[in-house]
Amino acid sequence: MASGNARYVRYVLFAFFTVLIFYFVTNTKYEGVDISKGTFATGSNQQSHDASKDTKPSTQKALTGDAKDFPLAMTPNDAGFNDLVGLAPGPRMNATFVTLARNSDVWEIARSIRQIEDRFNRRYNYDWVFLNDNPFDDTFKKVTTSLVSGKTFYGEIPKEHWSFPEWIDQDKAKKVREDMAERKIIYGDSIPYRHMCRFESGFFFRQPLMMNYEYYWRVEPSVELYCDIHYDPFRLMAEQGKKYSFVLSLYEYPATIPTLWESTKKFMKNHPEHIAADNTMKFLSDDGGDTYNNCHFWSNFEIGSLDWLRSKQYIDYFESLDKDGGFFYERWGDAPVHSIAAGLMLNKSEIHFFNDIAYWHVPFTHCPTGEKTRLDLRCHCDPKENFDWKGYSCTSKFFEANGMSKPEGWENQKD
């Protein structure tokens, strides 16, 4: 009888502790700060939103404390650099990841999300905006929402942002595509690719969902991050006054942009007030602006200021290019458009090179230069694959244009 009572007591105690543990688990909340609004984001982040139903960021409550209480840990000597478990303390920016994708890209973008979440966002819980020229299906929404630690938002691009503008001569544009196809220019015969380049150049940052944010991080399907990110790049951009950033740069195909620089020079002549005094023209031109050297930042990775892209100077530039028709009469890409705008309209100090964010998008790799950096960041990329200092890269030119010293060991990664 005694042994039976003992078993009964053990069962009761086991049940009690099980209920107690369940209570603590289900009632634990993680909080993050939105410094731009002076608020905390609170509550469950595993929610999905359709653009037609909800365009508001996370539920929030009053802020206590500020960024000074949580300094950025940029090096292993900084307190908190190796605190990579749990939610990161400190403020959050009014920022989001943004991806242009189709429903068929679901598994490729799932791979990218896991890279971003595992290396960075699981500690910060930033939102993610997905844009598509067609409605997203349930599978895309379920898969992506299950992977993102922040909130997910889904928007459909309006037709006027993904179509031929009325001033484009369709016959002329068709002949251009046929000619590029014969010359085997990559995406030369593609209409969707041209719509995408025009959209990324002039419209993604003006979508209703994006109007809620001040900073963006563009993420493409099937990319890789090779190193841990120990700090918040959005905070670095905000606190150091950066408006555009990159990890890879290279030369554009000249056959895709034969008149882009002529259109740009016309704009500069018409709007001298938009050109920054301390610009980075030396990155874009080897002869003081007479010709374009085709260098550009690879825009499939970029972290930038949405306020700058929505500024009068940038909008004036895009609209001037758009009227000239080069997105359809040639094959202007959003990368040279963003790059030329940043190089001319921003001061040198406002453009940032993220050496410590290791990145791959077919076929190029950015692997941080410097063995100590790679070890500190737990990188798994092969430094021999680093594109930065190869002959077709423009990163050396960016360093030279800004009077910057190249990282130790760069000579070992040249061609």
Coordinates of C-alpha atoms in Angstrom, one line a residue:
M1 CA 0.0 0.0 0.0
A2 CA 2.9 2.3 0.9
S3 CA 4.6 1.7 -2.4
G4 CA 1.3 2.5 -4.2
N5 CA 1.0 5.8 -2.3
A6 CA 4.6 6.7 -3.2
R7 CA 3.9 6.0 -6.9
Y8 CA 0.8 8.2 -6.6
V9 CA 2.8 11.1 -5.1
R10 CA 5.4 10.8 -7.8
Y11 CA 2.7 11.0 -10.5
V12 CA 1.2 14.1 -8.9
L13 CA 4.6 15.8 -8.6
F14 CA 5.5 14.9 -12.2
A15 CA 2.2 16.3 -13.4
F16 CA 2.7 19.5 -11.3
F17 CA 6.2 20.2 -12.7
T18 CA 5.1 19.4 -16.3
V19 CA 2.3 22.0 -16.0
L20 CA 4.7 24.5 -14.4
I21 CA 7.3 24.1 -17.2
F22 CA 4.5 24.4 -19.8
Y23 CA 3.3 27.6 -18.2
F24 CA 6.7 29.3 -18.3
V25 CA 7.4 28.2 -21.8
T26 CA 4.1 29.4 -23.2
N27 CA 4.1 32.7 -21.3
T28 CA 7.7 33.8 -22.2
K29 CA 7.9 36.8 -24.5
Y30 CA 10.8 38.3 -26.3
E31 CA 11.0 42.1 -26.8
G32 CA 13.0 44.2 -29.3
V33 CA 13.3 47.9 -29.6
D34 CA 12.3 50.1 -32.5
I35 CA 14.6 53.1 -32.0
S36 CA 13.1 55.1 -34.8
K37 CA 9.7 55.2 -33.1
G38 CA 10.8 55.1 -29.5
T39 CA 9.0 51.8 -29.0
F40 CA 9.4 48.1 -28.3
A41 CA 8.1 45.4 -30.6
T42 CA 6.3 42.8 -28.5
G43 CA 4.4 39.6 -28.8
S44 CA 4.5 36.7 -31.2
N45 CA 6.4 37.3 -34.5
Q46 CA 5.1 34.2 -36.3
Q47 CA 2.3 36.0 -38.2
S48 CA 1.6 36.4 -41.9
H49 CA 0.1 39.5 -43.5
D50 CA -1.5 40.2 -46.8
A51 CA -1.0 43.7 -48.2
S52 CA -4.7 44.2 -48.7
K53 CA -5.4 43.4 -45.0
D54 CA -2.6 44.9 -42.9
T55 CA 0.3 47.2 -43.7
K56 CA 1.4 48.1 -40.1
P57 CA 4.6 46.9 -38.5
S58 CA 4.6 45.0 -35.2
T59 CA 2.6 45.8 -32.1
Q60 CA 4.6 48.2 -29.9
K61 CA 4.8 49.7 -26.4
A62 CA 6.8 52.5 -24.7
L63 CA 10.6 52.6 -25.0
T64 CA 12.9 52.8 -22.0
G65 CA 16.6 53.3 -22.6
D66 CA 18.4 54.1 -25.8
A67 CA 21.2 53.1 -28.1
K68 CA 23.9 54.4 -25.7
D69 CA 23.1 51.6 -23.3
F70 CA 23.8 49.0 -26.0
P71 CA 26.9 49.9 -28.0
L72 CA 27.6 48.1 -31.3
A73 CA 30.0 45.2 -30.8
M74 CA 32.1 45.5 -34.0
T75 CA 35.2 43.5 -33.0
P76 CA 36.1 40.6 -30.7
N77 CA 37.4 43.1 -28.2
D78 CA 34.0 44.7 -27.8
A79 CA 31.7 43.5 -25.0
G80 CA 29.0 41.2 -26.3
F81 CA 30.7 40.3 -29.6
N82 CA 30.3 36.6 -29.0
D83 CA 26.8 36.7 -27.4
L84 CA 25.1 35.0 -30.3
V85 CA 22.5 33.0 -28.3
G86 CA 19.0 34.4 -27.7
L87 CA 17.5 37.7 -28.7
A88 CA 20.1 40.5 -29.1
P89 CA 19.7 43.4 -26.7
G90 CA 19.5 47.0 -27.7
P91 CA 17.6 49.2 -30.2
R92 CA 16.1 48.1 -33.5
M93 CA 15.9 50.3 -36.6
N94 CA 12.7 50.9 -38.6
A95 CA 13.9 48.4 -41.2
T96 CA 12.9 45.4 -43.3
F97 CA 14.2 42.7 -45.6
V98 CA 12.7 42.9 -49.0
T99 CA 12.5 40.2 -51.7
L100 CA 11.0 40.3 -55.2
A101 CA 9.9 36.7 -56.0
R102 CA 7.5 34.5 -57.8
N103 CA 5.6 31.6 -56.3
S104 CA 7.8 29.2 -58.1
D105 CA 10.8 30.7 -56.2
V106 CA 9.6 29.4 -52.9
W107 CA 12.3 26.8 -52.2
E108 CA 15.1 29.0 -53.5
I109 CA 14.0 31.9 -51.3
A110 CA 13.5 29.5 -48.4
R111 CA 17.2 28.7 -48.7
S112 CA 18.1 32.4 -48.6
I113 CA 15.8 33.0 -45.6
R114 CA 17.5 30.3 -43.6
Q115 CA 20.9 31.8 -44.4
I116 CA 19.8 35.2 -43.2
E117 CA 18.0 33.9 -40.1
D118 CA 20.7 31.5 -39.0
R119 CA 23.6 34.0 -39.4
F120 CA 21.7 37.2 -38.3
N121 CA 18.0 37.7 -38.0
R122 CA 17.1 35.0 -35.4
R123 CA 18.7 37.4 -32.9
Y124 CA 17.0 40.6 -34.2
N125 CA 13.6 39.6 -35.6
Y126 CA 13.3 42.1 -38.4
D127 CA 10.3 42.0 -40.7
W128 CA 10.3 40.7 -44.3
V129 CA 8.4 42.2 -47.2
F130 CA 7.7 40.0 -50.3
L131 CA 6.7 41.5 -53.6
N132 CA 5.3 39.8 -56.7
D133 CA 3.6 40.9 -59.9
N134 CA 1.0 38.2 -59.2
P135 CA -0.7 37.2 -56.0
F136 CA 1.3 35.0 -53.7
D137 CA -0.1 31.5 -53.1
D138 CA -0.7 29.8 -49.8
T139 CA 2.3 27.6 -50.1
F140 CA 4.7 30.5 -50.6
K141 CA 3.1 32.3 -47.6
K142 CA 3.2 29.3 -45.3
V143 CA 6.7 28.3 -46.1
T144 CA 8.2 31.8 -45.8
T145 CA 6.2 32.8 -42.7
S146 CA 7.4 29.6 -40.9
L147 CA 11.0 30.6 -41.5
V148 CA 11.1 34.3 -40.7
S149 CA 11.5 35.3 -37.1
G150 CA 10.0 38.8 -37.7
K151 CA 6.6 39.4 -39.3
T152 CA 6.0 38.7 -43.0
F153 CA 4.1 41.0 -45.4
Y154 CA 3.0 40.1 -49.0
G155 CA 2.3 42.7 -51.6
E156 CA 1.2 42.6 -55.3
I157 CA 2.9 45.0 -57.6
P158 CA 0.4 47.3 -59.5
K159 CA 0.3 46.8 -63.2
E160 CA 1.6 50.4 -64.0
H161 CA 4.8 49.5 -62.2
W162 CA 5.3 46.2 -64.1
S163 CA 4.5 47.1 -67.7
F164 CA 5.5 49.2 -70.7
P165 CA 5.0 53.0 -70.1
E166 CA 2.8 54.7 -72.7
W167 CA 5.7 56.5 -74.3
I168 CA 7.6 53.4 -75.3
D169 CA 7.6 52.5 -79.0
Q170 CA 6.7 48.8 -79.0
D171 CA 8.1 48.1 -82.4
K172 CA 11.4 49.7 -81.6
A173 CA 11.6 47.8 -78.3
K174 CA 10.9 44.5 -80.1
K175 CA 13.6 45.0 -82.6
V176 CA 16.1 45.7 -79.8
R177 CA 15.2 42.4 -78.1
E178 CA 15.5 40.5 -81.3
D179 CA 18.9 42.1 -82.0
M180 CA 20.2 41.3 -78.5
A181 CA 19.0 37.7 -78.8
E182 CA 21.0 37.3 -82.0
R183 CA 24.0 38.7 -80.2
K184 CA 23.4 36.3 -77.3
I185 CA 23.4 39.1 -74.7
I186 CA 22.2 37.7 -71.4
Y187 CA 18.5 38.5 -70.8
G188 CA 18.7 40.5 -74.0
D189 CA 15.4 39.2 -75.3
S190 CA 13.5 39.1 -72.0
I191 CA 10.6 41.4 -71.3
P192 CA 10.1 40.3 -67.7
Y193 CA 13.7 41.0 -66.9
R194 CA 13.3 44.6 -68.2
H195 CA 10.2 45.1 -66.1
M196 CA 12.2 43.8 -63.1
C197 CA 15.1 46.2 -63.7
R198 CA 12.7 49.2 -64.1
F199 CA 10.8 48.2 -61.0
E200 CA 13.9 47.8 -58.8
S201 CA 15.2 51.1 -60.2
G202 CA 12.2 53.2 -59.5
F203 CA 9.3 51.5 -57.8
F204 CA 10.1 48.9 -55.1
F205 CA 10.7 51.6 -52.5
R206 CA 7.4 53.2 -53.2
Q207 CA 5.2 50.2 -52.6
P208 CA 2.7 50.7 -49.8
L209 CA 4.2 48.1 -47.6
M210 CA 7.7 49.6 -48.0
M211 CA 6.4 53.0 -46.9
N212 CA 6.4 51.8 -43.3
Y213 CA 10.2 51.5 -43.2
E214 CA 13.3 53.7 -43.4
Y215 CA 15.9 51.1 -44.2
Y216 CA 15.9 47.9 -46.4
W217 CA 18.1 44.9 -47.0
R218 CA 17.5 43.3 -50.4
V219 CA 17.6 39.5 -50.5
E220 CA 17.5 37.4 -53.7
P221 CA 16.6 33.7 -54.0
S222 CA 19.4 31.2 -53.6
V223 CA 22.0 33.3 -51.9
E224 CA 24.4 32.3 -49.2
L225 CA 25.9 34.1 -46.2
Y226 CA 29.2 32.5 -45.1
C227 CA 29.9 34.3 -41.8
D228 CA 28.1 35.2 -38.6
I229 CA 26.9 38.8 -38.4
H230 CA 27.7 39.9 -34.9
Y231 CA 26.1 43.3 -35.0
D232 CA 23.1 45.0 -36.6
P233 CA 24.0 46.4 -40.0
F234 CA 20.9 48.5 -40.0
R235 CA 22.1 50.3 -36.9
L236 CA 25.5 50.8 -38.4
M237 CA 23.9 52.5 -41.4
A238 CA 21.7 54.8 -39.2
E239 CA 24.4 55.7 -36.6
Q240 CA 27.2 56.3 -39.1
G241 CA 25.0 58.2 -41.6
K242 CA 25.3 55.6 -44.4
K243 CA 22.7 55.7 -47.2
Y244 CA 23.9 52.9 -49.5
S245 CA 26.1 49.8 -49.1
F246 CA 27.5 46.9 -51.0
V247 CA 29.6 43.7 -50.8
L248 CA 30.4 43.1 -54.5
S249 CA 31.2 45.4 -57.4
L250 CA 32.1 44.7 -61.0
Y251 CA 31.9 46.0 -64.6
E252 CA 28.6 46.1 -66.4
Y253 CA 28.1 44.5 -69.9
P254 CA 28.7 47.6 -72.2
A255 CA 26.3 46.2 -74.8
T256 CA 23.4 46.6 -72.3
I257 CA 23.9 50.3 -71.5
P258 CA 25.4 52.0 -74.5
T259 CA 23.6 55.4 -73.9
L260 CA 23.1 55.2 -70.1
W261 CA 25.9 57.6 -69.4
E262 CA 24.8 60.1 -72.0
S263 CA 21.4 60.1 -70.3
T264 CA 23.2 60.6 -67.0
K265 CA 25.2 63.5 -68.3
K266 CA 22.1 65.2 -69.6
F267 CA 20.5 64.8 -66.1
M268 CA 23.6 66.2 -64.4
K269 CA 23.5 69.3 -66.7
N270 CA 19.8 69.8 -66.0
H271 CA 20.1 69.2 -62.2
P272 CA 23.5 70.3 -60.9
E273 CA 21.8 70.9 -57.6
H274 CA 21.5 67.1 -57.1
I275 CA 25.2 66.3 -57.4
A276 CA 27.0 65.9 -54.1
A277 CA 30.1 68.1 -53.5
D278 CA 32.1 65.1 -52.2
N279 CA 30.9 62.5 -54.7
T280 CA 32.5 59.3 -55.9
M281 CA 32.8 60.2 -59.6
K282 CA 36.3 58.5 -59.6
F283 CA 34.6 55.2 -59.0
L284 CA 32.3 55.7 -62.0
S285 CA 34.6 57.4 -64.5
D286 CA 38.4 57.3 -65.3
D287 CA 38.3 60.6 -67.2
G288 CA 36.5 63.0 -64.9
G289 CA 33.0 62.1 -66.0
D290 CA 33.4 62.3 -69.8
T291 CA 32.8 58.5 -70.1
Y292 CA 31.5 55.8 -67.9
N293 CA 33.9 53.0 -66.9
N294 CA 30.9 50.6 -66.3
C295 CA 31.7 50.0 -62.6
H296 CA 28.7 49.3 -60.5
F297 CA 27.7 47.9 -57.1
W298 CA 26.0 44.5 -57.5
S299 CA 22.5 45.3 -56.3
N300 CA 21.3 41.8 -55.6
F301 CA 22.8 42.6 -52.2
E302 CA 22.3 46.1 -50.9
I303 CA 21.4 47.7 -47.6
G304 CA 20.2 51.2 -48.0
S305 CA 18.1 54.2 -47.0
L306 CA 14.6 54.2 -48.3
D307 CA 14.3 57.9 -47.5
W308 CA 17.2 58.6 -49.9
L309 CA 15.6 56.5 -52.7
R310 CA 12.3 58.4 -52.2
S311 CA 14.1 61.8 -52.2
K312 CA 13.5 64.3 -55.0
Q313 CA 17.1 64.0 -56.3
Y314 CA 16.8 60.2 -56.8
I315 CA 13.2 60.4 -58.2
D316 CA 14.2 63.1 -60.6
Y317 CA 17.1 60.9 -61.9
F318 CA 14.9 57.8 -62.3
E319 CA 12.2 59.7 -64.1
S320 CA 14.7 61.3 -66.4
L321 CA 16.1 57.9 -67.3
D322 CA 12.6 56.4 -67.6
K323 CA 11.6 59.0 -70.2
D324 CA 14.7 58.3 -72.2
G325 CA 13.4 54.7 -72.6
G326 CA 16.7 52.8 -72.0
F327 CA 15.1 50.1 -69.8
F328 CA 13.3 48.9 -73.0
Y329 CA 15.3 50.3 -75.9
E330 CA 18.5 48.9 -74.4
R331 CA 18.6 46.7 -71.3
W332 CA 19.5 49.1 -68.4
G333 CA 19.9 47.2 -65.1
D334 CA 19.0 48.5 -61.7
A335 CA 22.5 47.9 -60.5
P336 CA 24.2 50.6 -62.6
V337 CA 21.2 52.9 -62.0
H338 CA 21.5 52.6 -58.2
S339 CA 25.3 52.8 -58.4
I340 CA 25.5 55.9 -60.6
A341 CA 22.9 57.6 -58.4
A342 CA 24.8 56.8 -55.2
G343 CA 28.1 57.7 -56.8
L344 CA 26.9 61.1 -57.9
M345 CA 24.3 62.1 -55.3
L346 CA 25.9 60.8 -52.1
N347 CA 29.0 62.0 -50.3
K348 CA 31.8 59.5 -50.1
S349 CA 31.1 59.0 -46.4
E350 CA 27.5 57.9 -47.1
I351 CA 28.5 54.7 -49.1
H352 CA 29.7 51.7 -47.1
F353 CA 31.5 48.5 -48.0
F354 CA 30.6 45.5 -45.8
N355 CA 33.8 43.5 -45.8
D356 CA 32.5 41.4 -42.9
I357 CA 29.3 40.3 -44.5
A358 CA 30.3 37.2 -46.6
Y359 CA 28.0 36.6 -49.5
W360 CA 27.5 34.5 -52.6
H361 CA 25.2 35.0 -55.6
V362 CA 25.9 33.0 -58.7
P363 CA 28.6 33.2 -59.9
F364 CA 30.5 35.6 -57.5
T365 CA 31.7 35.3 -53.9
H366 CA 32.6 37.9 -51.4
C367 CA 34.7 36.2 -48.7
P368 CA 36.2 38.7 -46.1
T369 CA 39.8 39.5 -46.7
G370 CA 41.9 38.7 -43.6
E371 CA 42.3 35.3 -41.9
K372 CA 41.6 36.7 -38.4
T373 CA 38.4 38.3 -39.6
R374 CA 37.2 35.0 -41.1
L375 CA 38.0 33.1 -38.0
D376 CA 36.4 35.6 -35.7
L377 CA 33.2 35.5 -37.8
R378 CA 33.2 31.7 -38.1
C379 CA 33.2 31.9 -41.9
H380 CA 33.1 28.8 -44.1
C381 CA 34.0 30.4 -47.4
D382 CA 37.1 29.7 -49.3
P383 CA 39.3 32.9 -49.5
K384 CA 40.6 31.8 -52.9
E385 CA 37.1 32.3 -54.2
N386 CA 36.9 36.0 -53.0
F387 CA 36.1 38.2 -56.0
D388 CA 37.0 41.5 -54.5
W389 CA 40.5 41.9 -55.8
K390 CA 40.2 40.1 -59.2
G391 CA 40.6 41.9 -62.4
Y392 CA 36.9 42.1 -63.2
S393 CA 36.0 43.5 -59.8
C394 CA 35.7 47.3 -59.2
T395 CA 36.2 47.1 -55.4
S396 CA 39.9 48.2 -55.8
K397 CA 38.7 51.2 -57.7
F398 CA 36.2 52.0 -54.9
F399 CA 39.0 51.9 -52.3
E400 CA 41.2 54.1 -54.4
A401 CA 38.4 56.6 -55.1
N402 CA 37.9 57.0 -51.4
G403 CA 41.5 57.0 -50.3
M404 CA 41.0 53.8 -48.3
S405 CA 43.6 51.3 -47.3
K406 CA 42.9 47.8 -48.6
P407 CA 42.6 45.0 -46.0
E408 CA 45.8 43.1 -45.1
G409 CA 46.3 40.1 -47.4
W410 CA 44.4 41.5 -50.4
E411 CA 47.5 40.9 -52.6
N412 CA 47.2 37.1 -52.1
Q413 CA 43.7 37.1 -53.6
K414 CA 44.5 38.8 -56.9
D415 CA 44.3 37.0 -60.2

